[in-house]
Amino acid sequence: MTLEVDIPEPPTLDFVDPNEYEDATISGGSEEIDYRREELQEFLENGAWEEAFEEWRADTNLDQREFGIARDLDLFAEFDFFWDDFADRVGYHAPGIPEDWQAREYHPELDTWGTVSAINAALTEFGQVVSVILKEEYIDWEAAYEPPEDLPDFD
């Protein structure tokens, strides 16, 4: 059953070092890393976000109420996408509802851990869909990372 909701606006991709996220680690050299956020932002605004949302909402298990909570909390605006040259992929950070949601009275309709888990899982799934669509349908560059020449030969 498709979730019948309006597509939220794509996030604004500001510079954040992805290594600051608990759920992302970016490898590579110590040199300045180009996360290519400007290009990714353009792709999101020019159709990738909408295409990913259409695909995701056709399969998501979120119901209208749960989506409404995520929308009210503006969680879709908190997504981050970045180029991970070392892994030749689009990395992402999916926002989520924090573990202390009950103590903070985070949202009046949040009532169970099941609801929190469903929203957090669905947002992670959406981030993955966006990441795949960006990589497969929008990105035309190759990873520039080249491993150091002093790596051992394991042949």
PDB file of C-alpha atoms in Angstrom:
ATOM      1  CA  MET A   1       0.000   0.000   0.000  1.00  0.00           C
ATOM      2  CA  THR A   2       1.447   3.337  -1.069  1.00  0.00           C
ATOM      3  CA  LEU A   3       1.762   6.053   1.531  1.00  0.00           C
ATOM      4  CA  GLU A   4      -0.346   8.946   0.211  1.00  0.00           C
ATOM      5  CA  VAL A   5       1.530  12.024   1.395  1.00  0.00           C
ATOM      6  CA  ASP A   6       3.151  15.088  -0.135  1.00  0.00           C
ATOM      7  CA  ILE A   7       6.836  14.866  -0.912  1.00  0.00           C
ATOM      8  CA  PRO A   8       8.871  16.927   1.546  1.00  0.00           C
ATOM      9  CA  GLU A   9      11.454  19.372   0.243  1.00  0.00           C
ATOM     10  CA  PRO A  10      14.973  17.995  -0.173  1.00  0.00           C
ATOM     11  CA  PRO A  11      17.428  18.843   2.580  1.00  0.00           C
ATOM     12  CA  THR A  12      20.020  21.576   2.302  1.00  0.00           C
ATOM     13  CA  LEU A  13      23.404  19.873   2.332  1.00  0.00           C
ATOM     14  CA  ASP A  14      25.657  21.922   4.576  1.00  0.00           C
ATOM     15  CA  PHE A  15      29.244  21.007   5.289  1.00  0.00           C
ATOM     16  CA  VAL A  16      29.502  18.494   8.082  1.00  0.00           C
ATOM     17  CA  ASP A  17      32.427  16.118   8.457  1.00  0.00           C
ATOM     18  CA  PRO A  18      30.689  12.716   8.086  1.00  0.00           C
ATOM     19  CA  ASN A  19      33.123  11.233  10.605  1.00  0.00           C
ATOM     20  CA  GLU A  20      31.263  13.250  13.254  1.00  0.00           C
ATOM     21  CA  TYR A  21      28.212  11.021  12.782  1.00  0.00           C
ATOM     22  CA  GLU A  22      27.937   7.887  14.893  1.00  0.00           C
ATOM     23  CA  ASP A  23      26.690   5.949  11.846  1.00  0.00           C
ATOM     24  CA  ALA A  24      29.307   6.935   9.237  1.00  0.00           C
ATOM     25  CA  THR A  25      33.042   6.592   8.842  1.00  0.00           C
ATOM     26  CA  ILE A  26      34.856   7.968   5.829  1.00  0.00           C
ATOM     27  CA  SER A  27      38.314   6.690   5.010  1.00  0.00           C
ATOM     28  CA  GLY A  28      40.925   8.166   2.779  1.00  0.00           C
ATOM     29  CA  GLY A  29      43.958  10.308   3.046  1.00  0.00           C
ATOM     30  CA  SER A  30      44.473  13.188   5.380  1.00  0.00           C
ATOM     31  CA  GLU A  31      44.155  15.667   2.515  1.00  0.00           C
ATOM     32  CA  GLU A  32      41.124  17.894   2.059  1.00  0.00           C
ATOM     33  CA  ILE A  33      38.207  15.609   1.110  1.00  0.00           C
ATOM     34  CA  ASP A  34      35.686  16.738  -1.484  1.00  0.00           C
ATOM     35  CA  TYR A  35      32.295  15.442  -0.378  1.00  0.00           C
ATOM     36  CA  ARG A  36      30.709  16.906  -3.539  1.00  0.00           C
ATOM     37  CA  ARG A  37      27.705  18.243  -1.644  1.00  0.00           C
ATOM     38  CA  GLU A  38      27.030  21.006  -4.191  1.00  0.00           C
ATOM     39  CA  GLU A  39      26.628  18.481  -7.015  1.00  0.00           C
ATOM     40  CA  LEU A  40      24.554  16.168  -4.837  1.00  0.00           C
ATOM     41  CA  GLN A  41      22.336  19.091  -3.789  1.00  0.00           C
ATOM     42  CA  GLU A  42      21.708  19.896  -7.434  1.00  0.00           C
ATOM     43  CA  PHE A  43      20.828  16.269  -8.206  1.00  0.00           C
ATOM     44  CA  LEU A  44      18.412  16.160  -5.269  1.00  0.00           C
ATOM     45  CA  GLU A  45      16.707  19.359  -6.410  1.00  0.00           C
ATOM     46  CA  ASN A  46      16.564  18.204 -10.030  1.00  0.00           C
ATOM     47  CA  GLY A  47      14.650  14.991  -9.461  1.00  0.00           C
ATOM     48  CA  ALA A  48      16.646  12.474  -7.426  1.00  0.00           C
ATOM     49  CA  TRP A  49      14.866  13.321  -4.156  1.00  0.00           C
ATOM     50  CA  GLU A  50      11.409  13.075  -5.717  1.00  0.00           C
ATOM     51  CA  GLU A  51      12.262   9.865  -7.586  1.00  0.00           C
ATOM     52  CA  ALA A  52      13.627   8.266  -4.413  1.00  0.00           C
ATOM     53  CA  PHE A  53      10.636   9.397  -2.369  1.00  0.00           C
ATOM     54  CA  GLU A  54       8.196   7.909  -4.899  1.00  0.00           C
ATOM     55  CA  GLU A  55      10.044   4.587  -4.795  1.00  0.00           C
ATOM     56  CA  TRP A  56      10.317   4.598  -1.010  1.00  0.00           C
ATOM     57  CA  ARG A  57       6.715   5.532  -0.256  1.00  0.00           C
ATOM     58  CA  ALA A  58       5.453   2.715  -2.479  1.00  0.00           C
ATOM     59  CA  ASP A  59       7.158   0.192  -0.185  1.00  0.00           C
ATOM     60  CA  THR A  60       7.426   1.834   3.235  1.00  0.00           C
ATOM     61  CA  ASN A  61       5.689   0.374   6.248  1.00  0.00           C
ATOM     62  CA  LEU A  62       5.118   3.831   7.741  1.00  0.00           C
ATOM     63  CA  ASP A  63       1.511   4.817   8.169  1.00  0.00           C
ATOM     64  CA  GLN A  64       0.074   8.330   7.847  1.00  0.00           C
ATOM     65  CA  ARG A  65       0.410   9.047  11.574  1.00  0.00           C
ATOM     66  CA  GLU A  66       4.045   7.951  11.750  1.00  0.00           C
ATOM     67  CA  PHE A  67       4.915   9.923   8.620  1.00  0.00           C
ATOM     68  CA  GLY A  68       3.149  12.927  10.133  1.00  0.00           C
ATOM     69  CA  ILE A  69       5.355  12.701  13.219  1.00  0.00           C
ATOM     70  CA  ALA A  70       8.510  12.586  11.066  1.00  0.00           C
ATOM     71  CA  ARG A  71       7.211  15.540   9.044  1.00  0.00           C
ATOM     72  CA  ASP A  72       6.270  17.526  12.165  1.00  0.00           C
ATOM     73  CA  LEU A  73       9.777  16.983  13.533  1.00  0.00           C
ATOM     74  CA  ASP A  74      11.200  18.122  10.163  1.00  0.00           C
ATOM     75  CA  LEU A  75      13.349  14.995  10.024  1.00  0.00           C
ATOM     76  CA  PHE A  76      13.507  14.889   6.224  1.00  0.00           C
ATOM     77  CA  ALA A  77      15.320  18.244   6.273  1.00  0.00           C
ATOM     78  CA  GLU A  78      18.013  16.725   8.501  1.00  0.00           C
ATOM     79  CA  PHE A  79      19.279  14.164   5.979  1.00  0.00           C
ATOM     80  CA  ASP A  80      22.848  14.505   4.818  1.00  0.00           C
ATOM     81  CA  PHE A  81      24.346  13.028   1.664  1.00  0.00           C
ATOM     82  CA  PHE A  82      28.019  13.098   0.750  1.00  0.00           C
ATOM     83  CA  TRP A  83      30.386  11.507  -1.713  1.00  0.00           C
ATOM     84  CA  ASP A  84      32.573   8.789  -0.196  1.00  0.00           C
ATOM     85  CA  ASP A  85      35.401   8.588  -2.715  1.00  0.00           C
ATOM     86  CA  PHE A  86      37.192   5.800  -0.854  1.00  0.00           C
ATOM     87  CA  ALA A  87      34.152   3.492  -1.133  1.00  0.00           C
ATOM     88  CA  ASP A  88      32.928   4.871  -4.502  1.00  0.00           C
ATOM     89  CA  ARG A  89      29.453   5.494  -3.109  1.00  0.00           C
ATOM     90  CA  VAL A  90      27.079   8.156  -1.882  1.00  0.00           C
ATOM     91  CA  GLY A  91      27.166   8.063   1.877  1.00  0.00           C
ATOM     92  CA  TYR A  92      24.298   9.335   3.960  1.00  0.00           C
ATOM     93  CA  HIS A  93      23.295  10.168   7.471  1.00  0.00           C
ATOM     94  CA  ALA A  94      19.664   9.510   8.281  1.00  0.00           C
ATOM     95  CA  PRO A  95      18.123  11.560  11.074  1.00  0.00           C
ATOM     96  CA  GLY A  96      16.264   9.821  13.830  1.00  0.00           C
ATOM     97  CA  ILE A  97      14.337  10.217  17.011  1.00  0.00           C
ATOM     98  CA  PRO A  98      16.736  10.102  19.978  1.00  0.00           C
ATOM     99  CA  GLU A  99      16.645   7.457  22.691  1.00  0.00           C
ATOM    100  CA  ASP A 100      15.585  10.016  25.302  1.00  0.00           C
ATOM    101  CA  TRP A 101      12.404  10.922  23.419  1.00  0.00           C
ATOM    102  CA  GLN A 102      10.194  10.155  26.417  1.00  0.00           C
ATOM    103  CA  ALA A 103      12.137  12.318  28.873  1.00  0.00           C
ATOM    104  CA  ARG A 104      12.243  15.193  26.402  1.00  0.00           C
ATOM    105  CA  GLU A 105       8.548  14.970  25.438  1.00  0.00           C
ATOM    106  CA  TYR A 106       9.803  14.993  21.870  1.00  0.00           C
ATOM    107  CA  HIS A 107       6.416  14.860  20.121  1.00  0.00           C
ATOM    108  CA  PRO A 108       2.904  14.531  21.610  1.00  0.00           C
ATOM    109  CA  GLU A 109       1.966  11.605  19.347  1.00  0.00           C
ATOM    110  CA  LEU A 110       5.058   9.539  20.103  1.00  0.00           C
ATOM    111  CA  ASP A 111       3.725   6.863  22.390  1.00  0.00           C
ATOM    112  CA  THR A 112       5.789   3.682  22.008  1.00  0.00           C
ATOM    113  CA  TRP A 113       9.260   2.445  21.199  1.00  0.00           C
ATOM    114  CA  GLY A 114       7.629   0.608  18.292  1.00  0.00           C
ATOM    115  CA  THR A 115       6.593   3.908  16.718  1.00  0.00           C
ATOM    116  CA  VAL A 116      10.056   5.391  17.278  1.00  0.00           C
ATOM    117  CA  SER A 117      11.722   2.306  15.808  1.00  0.00           C
ATOM    118  CA  ALA A 118       9.405   2.272  12.798  1.00  0.00           C
ATOM    119  CA  ILE A 119      10.144   5.921  12.020  1.00  0.00           C
ATOM    120  CA  ASN A 120      13.898   5.548  12.498  1.00  0.00           C
ATOM    121  CA  ALA A 121      14.036   2.382  10.376  1.00  0.00           C
ATOM    122  CA  ALA A 122      11.950   3.958   7.610  1.00  0.00           C
ATOM    123  CA  LEU A 123      14.200   7.020   7.503  1.00  0.00           C
ATOM    124  CA  THR A 124      17.274   4.806   7.220  1.00  0.00           C
ATOM    125  CA  GLU A 125      15.606   2.893   4.383  1.00  0.00           C
ATOM    126  CA  PHE A 126      14.759   6.158   2.630  1.00  0.00           C
ATOM    127  CA  GLY A 127      18.354   7.354   2.929  1.00  0.00           C
ATOM    128  CA  GLN A 128      19.523   4.132   1.305  1.00  0.00           C
ATOM    129  CA  VAL A 129      17.068   4.543  -1.582  1.00  0.00           C
ATOM    130  CA  VAL A 130      18.250   8.122  -2.168  1.00  0.00           C
ATOM    131  CA  SER A 131      21.885   7.008  -2.020  1.00  0.00           C
ATOM    132  CA  VAL A 132      21.361   4.242  -4.585  1.00  0.00           C
ATOM    133  CA  ILE A 133      19.375   6.437  -6.974  1.00  0.00           C
ATOM    134  CA  LEU A 134      22.012   9.177  -6.812  1.00  0.00           C
ATOM    135  CA  LYS A 135      24.817   6.704  -7.540  1.00  0.00           C
ATOM    136  CA  GLU A 136      23.054   4.705 -10.243  1.00  0.00           C
ATOM    137  CA  GLU A 137      21.144   7.404 -12.088  1.00  0.00           C
ATOM    138  CA  TYR A 138      22.795  10.769 -11.493  1.00  0.00           C
ATOM    139  CA  ILE A 139      26.494  10.448 -10.773  1.00  0.00           C
ATOM    140  CA  ASP A 140      28.747  10.233 -13.795  1.00  0.00           C
ATOM    141  CA  TRP A 141      32.101  10.651 -12.075  1.00  0.00           C
ATOM    142  CA  GLU A 142      34.536   7.953 -11.061  1.00  0.00           C
ATOM    143  CA  ALA A 143      36.120   7.614  -7.664  1.00  0.00           C
ATOM    144  CA  ALA A 144      39.470   9.359  -7.629  1.00  0.00           C
ATOM    145  CA  TYR A 145      40.882   7.472  -4.647  1.00  0.00           C
ATOM    146  CA  GLU A 146      43.968   5.459  -5.428  1.00  0.00           C
ATOM    147  CA  PRO A 147      45.393   3.238  -2.720  1.00  0.00           C
ATOM    148  CA  PRO A 148      48.970   3.892  -1.624  1.00  0.00           C
ATOM    149  CA  GLU A 149      51.612   1.982  -3.544  1.00  0.00           C
ATOM    150  CA  ASP A 150      53.163   0.596  -0.369  1.00  0.00           C
ATOM    151  CA  LEU A 151      50.253  -1.764   0.376  1.00  0.00           C
ATOM    152  CA  PRO A 152      51.334  -5.397   0.760  1.00  0.00           C
ATOM    153  CA  ASP A 153      50.721  -7.769  -2.141  1.00  0.00           C
ATOM    154  CA  PHE A 154      48.349 -10.515  -0.992  1.00  0.00           C
ATOM    155  CA  ASP A 155      48.501 -12.641  -4.159  1.00  0.00           C
TER     156      ASP A 155
END
